[in-house]
mmCIF file with all atom_site columns, C-alpha atoms in Angstrom:
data_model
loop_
_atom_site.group_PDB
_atom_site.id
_atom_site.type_symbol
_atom_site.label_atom_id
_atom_site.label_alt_id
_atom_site.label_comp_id
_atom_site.label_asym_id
_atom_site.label_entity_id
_atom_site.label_seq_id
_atom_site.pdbx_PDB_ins_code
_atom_site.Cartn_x
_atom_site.Cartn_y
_atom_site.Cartn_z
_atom_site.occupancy
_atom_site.B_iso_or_equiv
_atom_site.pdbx_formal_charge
_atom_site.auth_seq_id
_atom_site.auth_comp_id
_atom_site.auth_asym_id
_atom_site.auth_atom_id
_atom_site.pdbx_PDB_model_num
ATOM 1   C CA . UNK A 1 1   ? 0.000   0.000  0.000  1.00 0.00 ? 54  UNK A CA 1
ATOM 2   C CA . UNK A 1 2   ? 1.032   3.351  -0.497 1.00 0.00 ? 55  UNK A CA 1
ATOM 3   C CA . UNK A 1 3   ? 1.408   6.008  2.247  1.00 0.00 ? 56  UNK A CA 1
ATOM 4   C CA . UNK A 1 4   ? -0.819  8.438  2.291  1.00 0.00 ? 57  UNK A CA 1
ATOM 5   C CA . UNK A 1 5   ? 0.169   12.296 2.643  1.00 0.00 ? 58  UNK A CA 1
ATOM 6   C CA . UNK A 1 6   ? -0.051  15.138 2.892  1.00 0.00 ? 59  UNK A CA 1
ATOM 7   C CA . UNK A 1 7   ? -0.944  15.505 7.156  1.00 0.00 ? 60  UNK A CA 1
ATOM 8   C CA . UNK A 1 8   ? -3.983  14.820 8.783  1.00 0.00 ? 61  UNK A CA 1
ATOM 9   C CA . UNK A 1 9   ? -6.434  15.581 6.254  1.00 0.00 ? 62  UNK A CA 1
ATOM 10  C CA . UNK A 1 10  ? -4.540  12.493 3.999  1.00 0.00 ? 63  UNK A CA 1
ATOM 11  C CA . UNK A 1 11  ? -4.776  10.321 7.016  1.00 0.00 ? 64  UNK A CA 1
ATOM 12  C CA . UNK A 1 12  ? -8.215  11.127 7.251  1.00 0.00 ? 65  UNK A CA 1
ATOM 13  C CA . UNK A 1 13  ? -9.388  10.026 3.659  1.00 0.00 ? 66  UNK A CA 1
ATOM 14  C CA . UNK A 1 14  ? -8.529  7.015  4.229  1.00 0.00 ? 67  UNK A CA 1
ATOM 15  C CA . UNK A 1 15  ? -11.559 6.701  6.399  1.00 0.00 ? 68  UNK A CA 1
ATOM 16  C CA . UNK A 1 16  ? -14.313 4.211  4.182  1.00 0.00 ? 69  UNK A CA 1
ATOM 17  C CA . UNK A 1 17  ? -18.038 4.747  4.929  1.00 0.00 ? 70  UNK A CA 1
ATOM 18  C CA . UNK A 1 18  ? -19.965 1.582  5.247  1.00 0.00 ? 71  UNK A CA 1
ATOM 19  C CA . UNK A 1 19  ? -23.608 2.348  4.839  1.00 0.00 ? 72  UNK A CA 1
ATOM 20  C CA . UNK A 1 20  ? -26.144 0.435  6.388  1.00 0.00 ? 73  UNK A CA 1
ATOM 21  C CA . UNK A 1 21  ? -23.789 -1.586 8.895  1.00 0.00 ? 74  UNK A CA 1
ATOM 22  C CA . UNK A 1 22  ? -24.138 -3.104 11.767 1.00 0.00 ? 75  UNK A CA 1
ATOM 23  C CA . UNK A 1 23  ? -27.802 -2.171 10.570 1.00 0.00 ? 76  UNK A CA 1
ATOM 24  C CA . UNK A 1 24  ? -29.999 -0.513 8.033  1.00 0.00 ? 77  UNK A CA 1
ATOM 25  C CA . UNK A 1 25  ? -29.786 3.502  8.476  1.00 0.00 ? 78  UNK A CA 1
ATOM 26  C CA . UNK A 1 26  ? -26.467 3.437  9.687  1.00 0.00 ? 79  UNK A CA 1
ATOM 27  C CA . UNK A 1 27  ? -23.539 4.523  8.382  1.00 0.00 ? 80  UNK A CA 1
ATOM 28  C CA . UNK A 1 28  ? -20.552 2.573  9.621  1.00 0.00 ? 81  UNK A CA 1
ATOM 29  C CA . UNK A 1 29  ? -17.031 4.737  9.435  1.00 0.00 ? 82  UNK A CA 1
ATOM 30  C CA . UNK A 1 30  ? -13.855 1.778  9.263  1.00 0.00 ? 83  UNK A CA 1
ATOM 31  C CA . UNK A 1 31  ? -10.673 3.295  10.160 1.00 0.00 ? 84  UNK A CA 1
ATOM 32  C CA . UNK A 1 32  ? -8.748  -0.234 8.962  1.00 0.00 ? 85  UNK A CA 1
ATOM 33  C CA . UNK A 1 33  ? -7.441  1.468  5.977  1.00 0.00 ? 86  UNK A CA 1
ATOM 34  C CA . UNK A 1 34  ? -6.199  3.764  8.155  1.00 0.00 ? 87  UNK A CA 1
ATOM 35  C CA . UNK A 1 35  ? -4.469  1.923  10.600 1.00 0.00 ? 88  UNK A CA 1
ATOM 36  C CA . UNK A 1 36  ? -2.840  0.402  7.581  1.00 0.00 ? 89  UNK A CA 1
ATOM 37  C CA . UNK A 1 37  ? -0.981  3.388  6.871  1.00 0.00 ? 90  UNK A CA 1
ATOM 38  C CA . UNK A 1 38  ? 2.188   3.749  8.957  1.00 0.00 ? 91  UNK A CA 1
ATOM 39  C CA . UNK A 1 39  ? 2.649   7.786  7.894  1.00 0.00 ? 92  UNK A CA 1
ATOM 40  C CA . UNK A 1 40  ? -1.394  7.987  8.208  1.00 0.00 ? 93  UNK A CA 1
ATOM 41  C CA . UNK A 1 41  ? -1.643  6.005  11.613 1.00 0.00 ? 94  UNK A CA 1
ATOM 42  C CA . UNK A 1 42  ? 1.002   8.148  12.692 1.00 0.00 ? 95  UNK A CA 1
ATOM 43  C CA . UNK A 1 43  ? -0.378  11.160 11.889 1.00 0.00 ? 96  UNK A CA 1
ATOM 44  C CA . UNK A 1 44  ? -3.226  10.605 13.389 1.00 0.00 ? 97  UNK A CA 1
ATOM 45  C CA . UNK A 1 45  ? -1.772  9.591  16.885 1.00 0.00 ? 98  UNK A CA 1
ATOM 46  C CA . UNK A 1 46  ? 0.009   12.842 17.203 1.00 0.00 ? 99  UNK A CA 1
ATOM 47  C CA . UNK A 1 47  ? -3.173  14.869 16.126 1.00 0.00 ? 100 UNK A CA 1
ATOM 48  C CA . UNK A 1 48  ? -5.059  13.121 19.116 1.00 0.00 ? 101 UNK A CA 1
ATOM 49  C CA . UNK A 1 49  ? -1.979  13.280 21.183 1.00 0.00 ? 102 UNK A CA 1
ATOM 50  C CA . UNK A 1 50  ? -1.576  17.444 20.801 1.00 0.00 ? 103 UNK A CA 1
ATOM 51  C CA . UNK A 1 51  ? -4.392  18.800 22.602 1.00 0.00 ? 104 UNK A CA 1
ATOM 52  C CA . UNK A 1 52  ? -2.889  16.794 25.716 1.00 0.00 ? 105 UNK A CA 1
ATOM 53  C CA . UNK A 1 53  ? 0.845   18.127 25.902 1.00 0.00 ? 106 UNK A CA 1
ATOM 54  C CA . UNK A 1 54  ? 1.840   21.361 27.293 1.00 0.00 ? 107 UNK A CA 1
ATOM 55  C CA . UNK A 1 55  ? 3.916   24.193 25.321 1.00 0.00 ? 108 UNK A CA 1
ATOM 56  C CA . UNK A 1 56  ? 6.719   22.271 26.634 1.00 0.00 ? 109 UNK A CA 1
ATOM 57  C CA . UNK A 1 57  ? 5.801   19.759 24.941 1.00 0.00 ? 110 UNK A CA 1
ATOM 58  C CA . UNK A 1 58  ? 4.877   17.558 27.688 1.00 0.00 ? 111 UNK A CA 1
ATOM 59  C CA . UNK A 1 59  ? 2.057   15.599 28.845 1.00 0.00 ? 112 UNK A CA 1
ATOM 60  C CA . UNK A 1 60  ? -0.205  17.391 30.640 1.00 0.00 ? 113 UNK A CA 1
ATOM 61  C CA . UNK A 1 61  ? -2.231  14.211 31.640 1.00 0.00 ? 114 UNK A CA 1
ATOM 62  C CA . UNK A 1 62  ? -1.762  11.205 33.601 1.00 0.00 ? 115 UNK A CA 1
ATOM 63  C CA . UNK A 1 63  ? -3.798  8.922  31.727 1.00 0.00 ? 116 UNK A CA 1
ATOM 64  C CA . UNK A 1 64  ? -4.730  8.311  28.547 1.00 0.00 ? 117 UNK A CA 1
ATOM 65  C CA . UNK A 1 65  ? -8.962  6.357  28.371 1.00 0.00 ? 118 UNK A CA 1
ATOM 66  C CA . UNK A 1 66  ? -9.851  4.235  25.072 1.00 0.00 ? 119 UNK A CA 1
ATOM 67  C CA . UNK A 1 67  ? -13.147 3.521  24.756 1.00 0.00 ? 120 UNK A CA 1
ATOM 68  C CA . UNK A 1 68  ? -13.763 -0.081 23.463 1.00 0.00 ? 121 UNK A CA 1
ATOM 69  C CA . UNK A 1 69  ? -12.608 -1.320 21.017 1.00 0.00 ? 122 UNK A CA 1
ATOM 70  C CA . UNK A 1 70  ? -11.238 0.431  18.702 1.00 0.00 ? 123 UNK A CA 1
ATOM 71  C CA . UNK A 1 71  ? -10.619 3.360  21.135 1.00 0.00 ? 124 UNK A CA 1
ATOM 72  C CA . UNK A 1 72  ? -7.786  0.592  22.666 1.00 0.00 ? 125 UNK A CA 1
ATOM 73  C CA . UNK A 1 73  ? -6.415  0.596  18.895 1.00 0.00 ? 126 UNK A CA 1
ATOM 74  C CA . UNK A 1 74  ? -6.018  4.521  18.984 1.00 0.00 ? 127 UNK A CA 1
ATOM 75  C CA . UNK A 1 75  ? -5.301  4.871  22.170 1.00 0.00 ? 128 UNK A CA 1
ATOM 76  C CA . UNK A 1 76  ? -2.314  2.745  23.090 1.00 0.00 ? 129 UNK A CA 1
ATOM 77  C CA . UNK A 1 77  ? -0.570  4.724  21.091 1.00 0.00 ? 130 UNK A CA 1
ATOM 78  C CA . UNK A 1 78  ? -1.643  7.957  22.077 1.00 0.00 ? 131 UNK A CA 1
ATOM 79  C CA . UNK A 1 79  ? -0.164  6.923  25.780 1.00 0.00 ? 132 UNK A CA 1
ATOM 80  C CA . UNK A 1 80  ? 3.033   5.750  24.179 1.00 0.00 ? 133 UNK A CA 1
ATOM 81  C CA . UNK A 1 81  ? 3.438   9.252  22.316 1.00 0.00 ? 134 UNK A CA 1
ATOM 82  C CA . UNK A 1 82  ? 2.798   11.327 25.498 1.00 0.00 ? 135 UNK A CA 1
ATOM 83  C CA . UNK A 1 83  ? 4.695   9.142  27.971 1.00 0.00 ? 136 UNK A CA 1
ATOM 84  C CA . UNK A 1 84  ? 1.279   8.181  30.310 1.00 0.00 ? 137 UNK A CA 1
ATOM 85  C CA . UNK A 1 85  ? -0.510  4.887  31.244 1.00 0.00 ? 138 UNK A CA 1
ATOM 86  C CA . UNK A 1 86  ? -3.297  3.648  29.137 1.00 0.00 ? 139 UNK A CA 1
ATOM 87  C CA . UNK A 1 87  ? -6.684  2.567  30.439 1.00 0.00 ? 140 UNK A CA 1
ATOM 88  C CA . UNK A 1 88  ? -9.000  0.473  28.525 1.00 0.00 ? 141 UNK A CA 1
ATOM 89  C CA . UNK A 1 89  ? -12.497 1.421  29.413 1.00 0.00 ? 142 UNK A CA 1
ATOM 90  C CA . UNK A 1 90  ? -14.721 -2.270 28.497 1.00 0.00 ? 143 UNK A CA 1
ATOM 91  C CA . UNK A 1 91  ? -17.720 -3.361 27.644 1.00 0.00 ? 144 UNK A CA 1
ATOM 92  C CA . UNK A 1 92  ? -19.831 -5.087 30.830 1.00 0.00 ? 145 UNK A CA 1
ATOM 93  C CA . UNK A 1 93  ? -18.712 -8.032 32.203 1.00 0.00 ? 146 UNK A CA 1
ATOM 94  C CA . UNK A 1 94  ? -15.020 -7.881 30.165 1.00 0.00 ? 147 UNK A CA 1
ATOM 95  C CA . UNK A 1 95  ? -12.870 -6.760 33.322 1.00 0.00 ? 148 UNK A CA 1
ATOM 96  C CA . UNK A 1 96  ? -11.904 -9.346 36.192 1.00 0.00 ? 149 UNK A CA 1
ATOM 97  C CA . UNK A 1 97  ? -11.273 -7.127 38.923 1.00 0.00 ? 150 UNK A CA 1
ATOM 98  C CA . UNK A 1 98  ? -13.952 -4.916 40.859 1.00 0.00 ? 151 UNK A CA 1
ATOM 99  C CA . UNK A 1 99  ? -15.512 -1.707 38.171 1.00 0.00 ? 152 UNK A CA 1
ATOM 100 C CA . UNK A 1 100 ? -17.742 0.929  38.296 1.00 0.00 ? 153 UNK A CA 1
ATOM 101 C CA . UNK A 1 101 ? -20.336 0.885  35.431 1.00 0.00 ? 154 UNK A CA 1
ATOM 102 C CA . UNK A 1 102 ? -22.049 3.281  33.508 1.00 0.00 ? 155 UNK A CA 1
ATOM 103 C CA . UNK A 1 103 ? -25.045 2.177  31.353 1.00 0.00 ? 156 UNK A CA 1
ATOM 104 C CA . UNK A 1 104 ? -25.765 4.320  28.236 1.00 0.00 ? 157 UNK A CA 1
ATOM 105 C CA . UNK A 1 105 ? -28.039 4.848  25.177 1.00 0.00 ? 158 UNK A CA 1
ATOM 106 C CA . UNK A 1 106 ? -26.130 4.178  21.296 1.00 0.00 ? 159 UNK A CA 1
ATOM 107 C CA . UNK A 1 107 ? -28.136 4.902  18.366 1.00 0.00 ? 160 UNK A CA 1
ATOM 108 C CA . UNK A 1 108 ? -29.007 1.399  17.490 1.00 0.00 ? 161 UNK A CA 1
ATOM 109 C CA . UNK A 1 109 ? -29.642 0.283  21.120 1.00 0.00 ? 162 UNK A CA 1
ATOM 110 C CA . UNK A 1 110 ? -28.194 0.184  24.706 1.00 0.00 ? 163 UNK A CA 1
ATOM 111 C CA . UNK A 1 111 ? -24.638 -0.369 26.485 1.00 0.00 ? 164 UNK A CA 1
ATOM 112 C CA . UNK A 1 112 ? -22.595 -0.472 29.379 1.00 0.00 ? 165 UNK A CA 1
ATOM 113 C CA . UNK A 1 113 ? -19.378 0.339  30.338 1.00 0.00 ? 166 UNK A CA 1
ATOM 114 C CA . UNK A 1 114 ? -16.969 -0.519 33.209 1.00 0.00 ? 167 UNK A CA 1
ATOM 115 C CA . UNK A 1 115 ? -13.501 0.967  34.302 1.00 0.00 ? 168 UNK A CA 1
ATOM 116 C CA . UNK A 1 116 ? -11.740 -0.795 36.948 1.00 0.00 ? 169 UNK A CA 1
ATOM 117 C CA . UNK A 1 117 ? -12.363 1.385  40.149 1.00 0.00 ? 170 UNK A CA 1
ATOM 118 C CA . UNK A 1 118 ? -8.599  1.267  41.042 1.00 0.00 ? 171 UNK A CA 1
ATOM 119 C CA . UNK A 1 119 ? -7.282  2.390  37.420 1.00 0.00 ? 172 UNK A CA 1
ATOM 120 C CA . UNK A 1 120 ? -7.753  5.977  37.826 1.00 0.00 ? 173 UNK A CA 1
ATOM 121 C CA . UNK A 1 121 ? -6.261  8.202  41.221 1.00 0.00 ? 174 UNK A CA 1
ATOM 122 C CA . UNK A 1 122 ? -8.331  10.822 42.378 1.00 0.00 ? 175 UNK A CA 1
ATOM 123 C CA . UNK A 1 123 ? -7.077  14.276 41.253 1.00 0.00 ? 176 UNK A CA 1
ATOM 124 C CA . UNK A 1 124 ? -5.818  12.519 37.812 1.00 0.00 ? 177 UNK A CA 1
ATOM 125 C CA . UNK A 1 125 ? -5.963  14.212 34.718 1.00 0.00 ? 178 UNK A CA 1
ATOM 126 C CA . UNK A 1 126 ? -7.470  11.896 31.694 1.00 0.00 ? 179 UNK A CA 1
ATOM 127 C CA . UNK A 1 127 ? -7.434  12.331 28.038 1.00 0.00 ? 180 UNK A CA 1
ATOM 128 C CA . UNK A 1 128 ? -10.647 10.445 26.626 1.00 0.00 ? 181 UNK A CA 1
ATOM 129 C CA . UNK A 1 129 ? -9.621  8.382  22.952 1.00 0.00 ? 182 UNK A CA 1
ATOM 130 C CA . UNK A 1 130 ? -12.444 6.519  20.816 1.00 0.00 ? 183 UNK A CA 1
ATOM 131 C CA . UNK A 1 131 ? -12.449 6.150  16.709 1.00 0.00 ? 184 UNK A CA 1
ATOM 132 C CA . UNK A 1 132 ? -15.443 8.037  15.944 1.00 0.00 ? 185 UNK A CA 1
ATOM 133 C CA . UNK A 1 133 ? -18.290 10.681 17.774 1.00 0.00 ? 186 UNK A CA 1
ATOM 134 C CA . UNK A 1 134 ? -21.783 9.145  16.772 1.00 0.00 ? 187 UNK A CA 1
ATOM 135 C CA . UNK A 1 135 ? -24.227 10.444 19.567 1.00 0.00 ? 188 UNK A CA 1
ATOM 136 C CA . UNK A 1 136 ? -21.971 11.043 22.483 1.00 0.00 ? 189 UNK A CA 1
ATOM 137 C CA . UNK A 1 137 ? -22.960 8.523  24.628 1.00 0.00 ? 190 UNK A CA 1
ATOM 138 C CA . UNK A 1 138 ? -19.835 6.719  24.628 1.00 0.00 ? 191 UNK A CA 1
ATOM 139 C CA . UNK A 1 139 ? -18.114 10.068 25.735 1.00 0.00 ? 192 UNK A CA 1
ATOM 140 C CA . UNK A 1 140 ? -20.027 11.081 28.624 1.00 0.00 ? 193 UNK A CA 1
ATOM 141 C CA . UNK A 1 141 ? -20.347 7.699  29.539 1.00 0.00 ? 194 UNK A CA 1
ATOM 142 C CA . UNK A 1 142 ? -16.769 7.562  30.556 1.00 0.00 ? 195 UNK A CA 1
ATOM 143 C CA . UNK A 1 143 ? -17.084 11.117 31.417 1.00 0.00 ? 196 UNK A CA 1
ATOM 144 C CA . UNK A 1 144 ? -19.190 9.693  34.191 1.00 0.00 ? 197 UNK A CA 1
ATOM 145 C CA . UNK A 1 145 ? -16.497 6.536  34.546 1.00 0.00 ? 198 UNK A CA 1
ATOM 146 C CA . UNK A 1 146 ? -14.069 8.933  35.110 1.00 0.00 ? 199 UNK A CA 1
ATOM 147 C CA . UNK A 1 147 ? -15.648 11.372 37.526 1.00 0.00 ? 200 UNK A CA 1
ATOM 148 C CA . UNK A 1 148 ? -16.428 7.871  40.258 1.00 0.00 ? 201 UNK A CA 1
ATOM 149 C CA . UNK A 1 149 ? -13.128 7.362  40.279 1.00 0.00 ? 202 UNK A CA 1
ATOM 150 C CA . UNK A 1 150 ? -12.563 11.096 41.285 1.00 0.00 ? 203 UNK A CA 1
ATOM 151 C CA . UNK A 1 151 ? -10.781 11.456 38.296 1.00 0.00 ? 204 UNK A CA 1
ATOM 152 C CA . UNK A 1 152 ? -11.005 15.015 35.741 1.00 0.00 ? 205 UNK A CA 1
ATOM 153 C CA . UNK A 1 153 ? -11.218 14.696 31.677 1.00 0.00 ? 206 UNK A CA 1
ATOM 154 C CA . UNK A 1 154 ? -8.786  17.332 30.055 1.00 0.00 ? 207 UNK A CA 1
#
């Protein structure tokens, strides 16, 4: 495959619209292509990465949140590139270890999702990762993850 280029906006047309997936009236957005792409990948991992360093450069979190599942794709890296910890934030029943849980509307049905109660220090500073924005309930359901734990979003 060829690298894509030139920045972000390259990276980005990568993205393929699926319509009508996982069902009819919706339209799916696969970032495989993507992911593919070293120069694209990479591209977009520092775009996601910016608004969470400092003008130093630095981090200016202590955590870095990915949303299942293909918020853990994104943002593994995004934690690597800033120098923080990485927190997967799963789907119910997924986690072995005690969680708060947060149940939540999509728009093609209902979901939950659990952080483990002990991932996050109170006072911590989290950057929130996921693929795609659809209705927001993904967000400020780990909005509301975060804030049990005593925990801020950036």
């Amino acid at each position: 495959m060829t690298e894509v280029g030139p920045g972000l906006a390259g990276a980005l047309s990568l993205i393929a619209d699926v319509a009508d997936f996982p069902e009819p009236g919706i339209l799916f957005k696969d970032i495989t292509p993507l992911l593919a792409d070293h120069t694209a990948l990479n591209e977009v991992v520092e775009a996601l990465a910016t608004p969470a360093r400092g003008s130093d450069g630095g981090a200016v979190v202590d955590k870095v949140l990915g949303m299942e599942s293909r918020g853990f794709i994104l943002g593994a890296p995004v934690a690597l590139a800033l120098g923080v910890g990485f927190v997967p934030v799963r789907k119910a029943g997924k986690l072995p270890r005690e969680t708060f849980a947060v149940s939540y509307a999509l728009e093609y049905g209902e979901a939950t999702l659990e952080v483990h109660r002990d991932s996050l220090r109170p006072g911590e500073r989290v950057l929130l990762v996921d693929d795609v924005l659809a209705t927001g309930g993904t967000a400020r359901a780990t909005i509301d993850l975060v804030e049990r734990c005593g925990a801020a979003v950036h």
